[in-house]
PDB file of C-alpha atoms in Angstrom:
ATOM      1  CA  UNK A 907      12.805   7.614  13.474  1.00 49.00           C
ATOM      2  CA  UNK A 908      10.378   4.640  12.937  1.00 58.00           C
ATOM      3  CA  UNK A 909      11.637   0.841  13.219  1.00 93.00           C
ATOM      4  CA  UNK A 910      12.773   0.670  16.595  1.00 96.00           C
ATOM      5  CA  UNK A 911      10.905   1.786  19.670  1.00 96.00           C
ATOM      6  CA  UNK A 912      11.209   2.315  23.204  1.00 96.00           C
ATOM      7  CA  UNK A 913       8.559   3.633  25.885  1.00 91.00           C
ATOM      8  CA  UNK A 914       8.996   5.032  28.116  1.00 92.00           C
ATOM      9  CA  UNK A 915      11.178   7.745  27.084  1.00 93.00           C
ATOM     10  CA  UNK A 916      11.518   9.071  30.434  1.00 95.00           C
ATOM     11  CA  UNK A 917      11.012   6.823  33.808  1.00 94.00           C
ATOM     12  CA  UNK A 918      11.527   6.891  37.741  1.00 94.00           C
ATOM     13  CA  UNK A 919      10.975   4.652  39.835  1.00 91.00           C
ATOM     14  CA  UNK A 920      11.588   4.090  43.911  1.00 91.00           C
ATOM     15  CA  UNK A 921      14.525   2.095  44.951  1.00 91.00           C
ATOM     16  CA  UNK A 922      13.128  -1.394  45.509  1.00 90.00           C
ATOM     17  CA  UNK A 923      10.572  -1.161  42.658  1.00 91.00           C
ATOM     18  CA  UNK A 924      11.185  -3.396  39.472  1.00 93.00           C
ATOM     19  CA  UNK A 925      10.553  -1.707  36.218  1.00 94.00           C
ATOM     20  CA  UNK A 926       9.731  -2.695  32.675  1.00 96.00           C
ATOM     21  CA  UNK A 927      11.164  -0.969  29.758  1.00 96.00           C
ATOM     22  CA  UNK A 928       9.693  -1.749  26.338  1.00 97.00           C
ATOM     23  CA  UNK A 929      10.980  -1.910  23.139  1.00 97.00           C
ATOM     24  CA  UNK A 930       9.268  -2.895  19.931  1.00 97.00           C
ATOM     25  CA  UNK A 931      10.661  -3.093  16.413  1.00 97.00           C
ATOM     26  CA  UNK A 932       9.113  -3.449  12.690  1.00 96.00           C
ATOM     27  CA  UNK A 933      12.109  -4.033  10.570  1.00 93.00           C
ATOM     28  CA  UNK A 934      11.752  -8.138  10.602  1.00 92.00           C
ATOM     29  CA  UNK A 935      14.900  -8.591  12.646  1.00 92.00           C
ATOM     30  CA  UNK A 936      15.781 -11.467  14.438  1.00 91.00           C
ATOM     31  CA  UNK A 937      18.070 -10.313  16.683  1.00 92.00           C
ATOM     32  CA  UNK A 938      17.582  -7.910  19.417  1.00 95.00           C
ATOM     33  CA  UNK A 939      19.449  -6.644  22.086  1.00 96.00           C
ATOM     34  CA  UNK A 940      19.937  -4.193  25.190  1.00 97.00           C
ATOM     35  CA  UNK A 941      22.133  -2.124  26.515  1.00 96.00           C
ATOM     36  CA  UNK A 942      23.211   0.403  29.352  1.00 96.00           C
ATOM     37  CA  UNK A 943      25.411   3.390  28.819  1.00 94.00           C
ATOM     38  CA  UNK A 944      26.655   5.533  31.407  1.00 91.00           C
ATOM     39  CA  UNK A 945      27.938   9.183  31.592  1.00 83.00           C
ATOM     40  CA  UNK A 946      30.818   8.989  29.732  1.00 76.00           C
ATOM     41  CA  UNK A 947      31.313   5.549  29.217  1.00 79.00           C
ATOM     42  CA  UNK A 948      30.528   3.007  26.247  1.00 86.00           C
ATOM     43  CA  UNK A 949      27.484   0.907  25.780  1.00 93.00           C
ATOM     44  CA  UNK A 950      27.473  -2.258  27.860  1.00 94.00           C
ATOM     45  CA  UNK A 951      25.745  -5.135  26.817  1.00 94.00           C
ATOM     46  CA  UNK A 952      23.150  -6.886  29.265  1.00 96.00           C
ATOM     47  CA  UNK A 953      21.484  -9.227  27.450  1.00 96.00           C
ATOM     48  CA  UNK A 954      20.727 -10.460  23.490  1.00 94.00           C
ATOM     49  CA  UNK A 955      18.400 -12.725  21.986  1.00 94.00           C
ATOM     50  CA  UNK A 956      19.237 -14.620  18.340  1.00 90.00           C
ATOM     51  CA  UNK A 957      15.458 -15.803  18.131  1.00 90.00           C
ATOM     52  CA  UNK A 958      12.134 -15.946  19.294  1.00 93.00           C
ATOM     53  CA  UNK A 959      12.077 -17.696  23.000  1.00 95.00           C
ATOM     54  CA  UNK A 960      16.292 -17.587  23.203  1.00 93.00           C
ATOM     55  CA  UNK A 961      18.231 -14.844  25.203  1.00 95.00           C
ATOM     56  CA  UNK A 962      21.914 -14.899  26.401  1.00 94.00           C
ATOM     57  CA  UNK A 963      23.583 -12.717  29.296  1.00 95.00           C
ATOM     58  CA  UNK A 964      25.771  -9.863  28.262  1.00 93.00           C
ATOM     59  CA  UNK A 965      28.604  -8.712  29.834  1.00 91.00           C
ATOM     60  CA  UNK A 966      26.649  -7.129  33.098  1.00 94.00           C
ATOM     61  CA  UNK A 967      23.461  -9.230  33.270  1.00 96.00           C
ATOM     62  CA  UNK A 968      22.961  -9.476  37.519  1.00 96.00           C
ATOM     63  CA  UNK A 969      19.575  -7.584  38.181  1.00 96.00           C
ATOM     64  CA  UNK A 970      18.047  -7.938  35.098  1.00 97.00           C
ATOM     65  CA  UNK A 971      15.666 -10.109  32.896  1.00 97.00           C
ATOM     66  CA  UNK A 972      14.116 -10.233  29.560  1.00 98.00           C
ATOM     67  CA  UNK A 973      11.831 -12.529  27.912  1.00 97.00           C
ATOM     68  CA  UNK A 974      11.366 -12.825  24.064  1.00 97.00           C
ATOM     69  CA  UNK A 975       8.137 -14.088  23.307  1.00 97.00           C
ATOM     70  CA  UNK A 976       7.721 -12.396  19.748  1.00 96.00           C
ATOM     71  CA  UNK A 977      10.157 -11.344  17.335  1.00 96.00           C
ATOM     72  CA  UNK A 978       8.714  -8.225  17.468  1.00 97.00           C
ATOM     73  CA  UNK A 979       9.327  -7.530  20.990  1.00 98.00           C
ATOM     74  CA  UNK A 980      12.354  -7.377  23.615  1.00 98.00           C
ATOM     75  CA  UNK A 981      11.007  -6.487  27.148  1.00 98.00           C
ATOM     76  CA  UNK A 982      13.889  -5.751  29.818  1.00 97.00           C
ATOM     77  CA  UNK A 983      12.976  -5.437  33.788  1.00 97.00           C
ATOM     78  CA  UNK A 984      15.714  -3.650  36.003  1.00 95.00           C
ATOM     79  CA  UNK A 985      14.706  -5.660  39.064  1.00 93.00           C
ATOM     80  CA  UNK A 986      15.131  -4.466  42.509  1.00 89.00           C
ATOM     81  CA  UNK A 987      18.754  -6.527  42.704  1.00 88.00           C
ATOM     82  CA  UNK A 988      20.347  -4.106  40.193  1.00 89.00           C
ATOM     83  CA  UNK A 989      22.558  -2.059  42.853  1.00 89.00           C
ATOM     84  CA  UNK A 990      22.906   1.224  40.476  1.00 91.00           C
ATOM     85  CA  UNK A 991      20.029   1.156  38.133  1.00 93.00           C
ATOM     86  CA  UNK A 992      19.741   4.986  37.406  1.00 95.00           C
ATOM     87  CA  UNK A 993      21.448   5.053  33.185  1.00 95.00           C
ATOM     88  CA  UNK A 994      19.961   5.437  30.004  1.00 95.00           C
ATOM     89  CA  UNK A 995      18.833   1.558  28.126  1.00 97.00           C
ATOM     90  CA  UNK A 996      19.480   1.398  24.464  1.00 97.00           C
ATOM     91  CA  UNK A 997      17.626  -1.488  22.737  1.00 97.00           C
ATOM     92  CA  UNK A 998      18.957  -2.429  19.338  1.00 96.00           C
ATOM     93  CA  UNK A 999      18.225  -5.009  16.783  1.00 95.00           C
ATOM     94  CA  UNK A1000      19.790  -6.290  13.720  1.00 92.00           C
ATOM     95  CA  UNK A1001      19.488  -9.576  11.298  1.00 86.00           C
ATOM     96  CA  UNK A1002      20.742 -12.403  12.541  1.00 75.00           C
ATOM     97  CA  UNK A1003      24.279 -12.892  12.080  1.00 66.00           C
ATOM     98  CA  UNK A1004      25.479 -14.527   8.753  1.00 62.00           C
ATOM     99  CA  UNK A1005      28.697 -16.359   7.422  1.00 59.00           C
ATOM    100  CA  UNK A1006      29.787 -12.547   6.883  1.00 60.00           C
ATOM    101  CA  UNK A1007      29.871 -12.199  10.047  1.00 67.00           C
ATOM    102  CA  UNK A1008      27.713  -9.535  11.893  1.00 73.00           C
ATOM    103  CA  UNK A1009      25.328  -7.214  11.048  1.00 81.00           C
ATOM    104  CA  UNK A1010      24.378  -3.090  11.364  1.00 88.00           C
ATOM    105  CA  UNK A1011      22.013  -3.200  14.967  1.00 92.00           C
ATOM    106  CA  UNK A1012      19.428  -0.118  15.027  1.00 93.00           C
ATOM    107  CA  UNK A1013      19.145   1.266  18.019  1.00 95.00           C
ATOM    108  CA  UNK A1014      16.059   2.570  19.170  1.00 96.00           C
ATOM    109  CA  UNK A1015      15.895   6.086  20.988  1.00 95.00           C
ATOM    110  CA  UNK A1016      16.328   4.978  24.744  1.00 96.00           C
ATOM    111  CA  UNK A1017      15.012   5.257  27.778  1.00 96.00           C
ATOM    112  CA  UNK A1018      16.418   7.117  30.815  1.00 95.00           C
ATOM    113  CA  UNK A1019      15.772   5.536  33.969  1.00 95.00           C
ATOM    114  CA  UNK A1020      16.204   7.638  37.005  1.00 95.00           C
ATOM    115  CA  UNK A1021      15.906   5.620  40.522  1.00 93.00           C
ATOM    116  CA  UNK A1022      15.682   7.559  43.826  1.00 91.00           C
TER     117      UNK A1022
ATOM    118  CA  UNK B1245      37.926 -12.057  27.619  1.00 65.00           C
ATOM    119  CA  UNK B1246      36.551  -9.741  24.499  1.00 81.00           C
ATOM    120  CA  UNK B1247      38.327  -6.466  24.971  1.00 90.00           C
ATOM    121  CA  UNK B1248      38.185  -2.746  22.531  1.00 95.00           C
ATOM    122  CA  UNK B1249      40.056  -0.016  23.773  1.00 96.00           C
ATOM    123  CA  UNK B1250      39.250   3.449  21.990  1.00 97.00           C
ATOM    124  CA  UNK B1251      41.425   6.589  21.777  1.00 97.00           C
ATOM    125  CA  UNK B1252      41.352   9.622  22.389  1.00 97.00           C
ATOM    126  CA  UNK B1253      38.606  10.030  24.762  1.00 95.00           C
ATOM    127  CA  UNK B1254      38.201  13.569  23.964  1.00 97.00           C
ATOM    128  CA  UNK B1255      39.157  15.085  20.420  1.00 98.00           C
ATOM    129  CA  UNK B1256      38.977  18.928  19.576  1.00 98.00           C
ATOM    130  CA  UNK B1257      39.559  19.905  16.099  1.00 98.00           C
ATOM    131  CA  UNK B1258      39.164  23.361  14.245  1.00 98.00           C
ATOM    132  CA  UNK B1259      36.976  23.520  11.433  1.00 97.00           C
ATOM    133  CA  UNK B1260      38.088  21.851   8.205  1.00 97.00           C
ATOM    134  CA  UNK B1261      41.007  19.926   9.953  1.00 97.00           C
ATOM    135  CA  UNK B1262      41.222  15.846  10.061  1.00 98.00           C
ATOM    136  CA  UNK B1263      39.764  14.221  12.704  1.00 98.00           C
ATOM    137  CA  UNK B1264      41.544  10.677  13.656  1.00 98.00           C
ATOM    138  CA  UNK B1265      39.867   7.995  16.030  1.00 98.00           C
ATOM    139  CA  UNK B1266      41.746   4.509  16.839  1.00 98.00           C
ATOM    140  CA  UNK B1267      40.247   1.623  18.397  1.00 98.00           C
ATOM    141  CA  UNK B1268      42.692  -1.639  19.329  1.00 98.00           C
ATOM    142  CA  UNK B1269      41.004  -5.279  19.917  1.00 97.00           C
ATOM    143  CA  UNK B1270      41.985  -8.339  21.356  1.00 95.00           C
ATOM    144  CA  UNK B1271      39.801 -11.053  19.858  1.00 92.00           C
ATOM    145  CA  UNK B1272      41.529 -11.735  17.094  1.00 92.00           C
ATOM    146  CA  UNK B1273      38.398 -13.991  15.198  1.00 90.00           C
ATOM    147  CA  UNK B1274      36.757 -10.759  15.092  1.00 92.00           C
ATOM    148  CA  UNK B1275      35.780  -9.666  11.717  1.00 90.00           C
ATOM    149  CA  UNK B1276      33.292  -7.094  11.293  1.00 91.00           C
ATOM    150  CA  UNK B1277      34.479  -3.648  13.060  1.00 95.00           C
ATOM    151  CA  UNK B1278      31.344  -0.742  12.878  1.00 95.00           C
ATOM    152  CA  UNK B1279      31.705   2.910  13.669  1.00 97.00           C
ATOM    153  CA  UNK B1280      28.828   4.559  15.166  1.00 97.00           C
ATOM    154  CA  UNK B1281      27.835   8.329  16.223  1.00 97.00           C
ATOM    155  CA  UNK B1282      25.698   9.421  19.125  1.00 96.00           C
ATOM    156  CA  UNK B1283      24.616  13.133  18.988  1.00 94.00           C
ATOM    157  CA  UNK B1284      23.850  14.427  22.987  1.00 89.00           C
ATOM    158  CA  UNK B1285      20.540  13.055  23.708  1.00 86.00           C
ATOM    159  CA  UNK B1286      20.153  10.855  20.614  1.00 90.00           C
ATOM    160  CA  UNK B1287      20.503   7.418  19.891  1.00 93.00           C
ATOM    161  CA  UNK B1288      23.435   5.746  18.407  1.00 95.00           C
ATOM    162  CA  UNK B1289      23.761   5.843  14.381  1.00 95.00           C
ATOM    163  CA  UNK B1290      26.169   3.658  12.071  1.00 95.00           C
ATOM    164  CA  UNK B1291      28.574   5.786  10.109  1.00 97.00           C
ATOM    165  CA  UNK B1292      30.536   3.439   8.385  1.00 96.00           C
ATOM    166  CA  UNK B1293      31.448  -0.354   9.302  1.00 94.00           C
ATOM    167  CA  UNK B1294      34.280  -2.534   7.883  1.00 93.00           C
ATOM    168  CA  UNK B1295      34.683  -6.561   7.351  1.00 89.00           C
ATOM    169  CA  UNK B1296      37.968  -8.130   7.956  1.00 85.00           C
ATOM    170  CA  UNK B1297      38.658  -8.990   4.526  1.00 84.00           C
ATOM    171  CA  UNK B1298      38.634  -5.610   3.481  1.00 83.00           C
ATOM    172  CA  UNK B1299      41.757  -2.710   4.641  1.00 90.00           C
ATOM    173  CA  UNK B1300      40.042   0.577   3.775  1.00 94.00           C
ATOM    174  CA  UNK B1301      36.985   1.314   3.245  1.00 93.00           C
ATOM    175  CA  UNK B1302      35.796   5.039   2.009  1.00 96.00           C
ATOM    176  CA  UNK B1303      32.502   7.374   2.371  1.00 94.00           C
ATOM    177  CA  UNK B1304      32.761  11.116   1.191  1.00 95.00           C
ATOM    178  CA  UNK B1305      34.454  12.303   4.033  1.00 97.00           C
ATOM    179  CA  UNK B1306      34.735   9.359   6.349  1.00 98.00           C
ATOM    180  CA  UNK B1307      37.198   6.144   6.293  1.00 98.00           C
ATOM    181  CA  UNK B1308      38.156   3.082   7.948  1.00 97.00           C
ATOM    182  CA  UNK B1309      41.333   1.263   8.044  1.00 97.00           C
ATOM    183  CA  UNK B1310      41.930  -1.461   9.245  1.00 96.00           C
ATOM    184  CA  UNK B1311      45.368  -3.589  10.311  1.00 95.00           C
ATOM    185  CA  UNK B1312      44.435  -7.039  11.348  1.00 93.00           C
ATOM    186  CA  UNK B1313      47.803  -8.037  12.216  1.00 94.00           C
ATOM    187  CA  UNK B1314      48.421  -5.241  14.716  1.00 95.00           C
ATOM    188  CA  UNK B1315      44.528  -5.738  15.941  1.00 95.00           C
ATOM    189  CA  UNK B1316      43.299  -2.102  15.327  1.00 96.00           C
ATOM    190  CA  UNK B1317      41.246  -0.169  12.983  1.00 97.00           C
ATOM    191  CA  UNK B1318      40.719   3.781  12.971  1.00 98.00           C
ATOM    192  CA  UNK B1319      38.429   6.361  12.059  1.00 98.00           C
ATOM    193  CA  UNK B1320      39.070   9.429   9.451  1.00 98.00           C
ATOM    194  CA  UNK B1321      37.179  12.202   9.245  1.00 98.00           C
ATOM    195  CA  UNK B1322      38.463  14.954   6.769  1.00 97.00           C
ATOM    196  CA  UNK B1323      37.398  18.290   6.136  1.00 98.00           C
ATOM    197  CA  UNK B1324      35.560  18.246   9.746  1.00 98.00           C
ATOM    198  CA  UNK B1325      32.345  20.392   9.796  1.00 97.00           C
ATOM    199  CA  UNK B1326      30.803  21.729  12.978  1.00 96.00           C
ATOM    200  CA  UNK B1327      27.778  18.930  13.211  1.00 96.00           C
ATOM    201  CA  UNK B1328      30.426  16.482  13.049  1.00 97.00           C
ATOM    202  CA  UNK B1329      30.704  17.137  16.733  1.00 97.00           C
ATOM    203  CA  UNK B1330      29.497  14.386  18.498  1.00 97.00           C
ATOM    204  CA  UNK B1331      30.652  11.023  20.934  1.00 96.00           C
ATOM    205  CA  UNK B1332      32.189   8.157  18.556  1.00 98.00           C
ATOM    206  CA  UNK B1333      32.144   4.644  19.284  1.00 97.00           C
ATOM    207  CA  UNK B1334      33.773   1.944  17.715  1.00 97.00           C
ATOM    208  CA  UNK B1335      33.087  -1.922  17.595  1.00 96.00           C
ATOM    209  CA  UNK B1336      34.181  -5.149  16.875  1.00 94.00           C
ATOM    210  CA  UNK B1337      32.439  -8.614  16.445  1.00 90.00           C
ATOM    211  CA  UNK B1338      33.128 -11.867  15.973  1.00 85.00           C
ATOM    212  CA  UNK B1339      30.832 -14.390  14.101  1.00 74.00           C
ATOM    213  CA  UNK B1340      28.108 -13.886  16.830  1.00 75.00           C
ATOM    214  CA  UNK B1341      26.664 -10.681  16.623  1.00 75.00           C
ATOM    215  CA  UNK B1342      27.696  -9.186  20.066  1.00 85.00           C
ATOM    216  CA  UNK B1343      29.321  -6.362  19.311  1.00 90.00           C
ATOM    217  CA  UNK B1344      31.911  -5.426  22.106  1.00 92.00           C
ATOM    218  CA  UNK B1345      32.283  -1.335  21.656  1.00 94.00           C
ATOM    219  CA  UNK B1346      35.101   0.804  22.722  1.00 95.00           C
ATOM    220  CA  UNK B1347      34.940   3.864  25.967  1.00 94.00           C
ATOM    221  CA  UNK B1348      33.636   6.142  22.941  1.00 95.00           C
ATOM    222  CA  UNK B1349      35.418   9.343  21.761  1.00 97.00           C
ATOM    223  CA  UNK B1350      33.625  12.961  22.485  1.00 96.00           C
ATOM    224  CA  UNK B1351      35.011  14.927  18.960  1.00 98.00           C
ATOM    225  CA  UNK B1352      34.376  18.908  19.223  1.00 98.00           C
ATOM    226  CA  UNK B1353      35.191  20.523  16.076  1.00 97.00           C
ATOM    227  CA  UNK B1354      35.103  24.251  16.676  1.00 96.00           C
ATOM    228  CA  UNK B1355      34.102  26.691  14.259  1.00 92.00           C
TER     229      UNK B1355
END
């Protein structure tokens, strides 16, 4: 299960608390992504990055940031604005997109973020 | 906007039988369609993934088709085994890389 990491696997924080999740991968991709999936629903995209220093909102971005400083790394904080916070956060990554069109995104092993 | 609706949401199957997922889409520029399987607990895995200049693609027991005039592409699983059990999501993507995945499909095959 190498490649694609996330830490903390488990993680609860106070309402009103921002929170870092971390995810790290080795597998030279350029593109990176996260996303939240709730109990019985698909995965919802909050934010992607193409390159290093570049990020674009996903579909439910309010009360959330990320930065992308290295290509390595795609840090996401749930800031105190995100109303409903408590889901599970899958980070992915893939190549960058080609003439082809897109490509397979790896998806690390998630974190599950539980907000009382 | 970008829109994938999956079906059915829930899928039980006895062992052996043929397991049949559909997924419609909206965007019609779209041209790369994944399948992906998330065991409970576990993080989401590609199965099998389809471009838009192809209508079938085949892997052992799995296939895609896809109609791009109709907009929708579907899942076949033959010969379903137990550990096929599992939630199924579908994709689709435009030249961007954003995928846009479907409500997911929980598949029980029982023994």
């Amino acid at each position: 299960d190498g490649g694609i990491t996330q830490s903390p696997k488990y993680l609860f924080r106070k309402e009103g608390q921002n929170v870092t999740l971390s995810c790290e991968q080795n597998l030279n991709h350029d593109a990176m992504y996260w996303y939240r999936q709730d109990p019985g629903q698909g995965l919802r995209l909050i934010y992607y990055s193409q390159i290093v220093n570049d990020f674009q909102k996903g579909d439910i971005a309010e009360g959330y940031s990320v930065s992308r400083e290295k290509k390595e790394s795609f840090p996401l904080t749930v800031t105190s604005a995100q109303k409903n916070p408590t889901a599970f956060y899958l980070c992915a990554s893939s190549y960058h997109f080609g003439q082809g069109g897109a490509y397979e995104q790896y998806f690390g092993p998630g974190t599950r973020l539980t907000v009382t | 906007g970008e829109n994938v609706e999956q079906h059915p949401s829930t899928l039980s199957v006895q062992e052996g039988d043929s397991a049949v997922i559909k997924c419609t889409y909206s965007d019609s520029a779209s041209n790369y369609f994944p399948w992906y399987k998330q065991e409970l607990g576990k993080r989401p895995q590609l199965i099998i993934d389809i471009r838009s200049n192809v209508g079938e693609k085949k892997d052992q027991r799995i296939a895609v088709t896809l109609n791009k005039t109709a907009k929708h592409f579907s899942l076949h699983i033959t010969e379903t085994q137990p550990e096929d059990s599992a939630v199924y999501f579908c994709a689709a993507s435009r030249n961007t890389g954003k995928l846009i995945f479907g409500q997911g499909t929980t598949l029980q095959v029982k023994p």
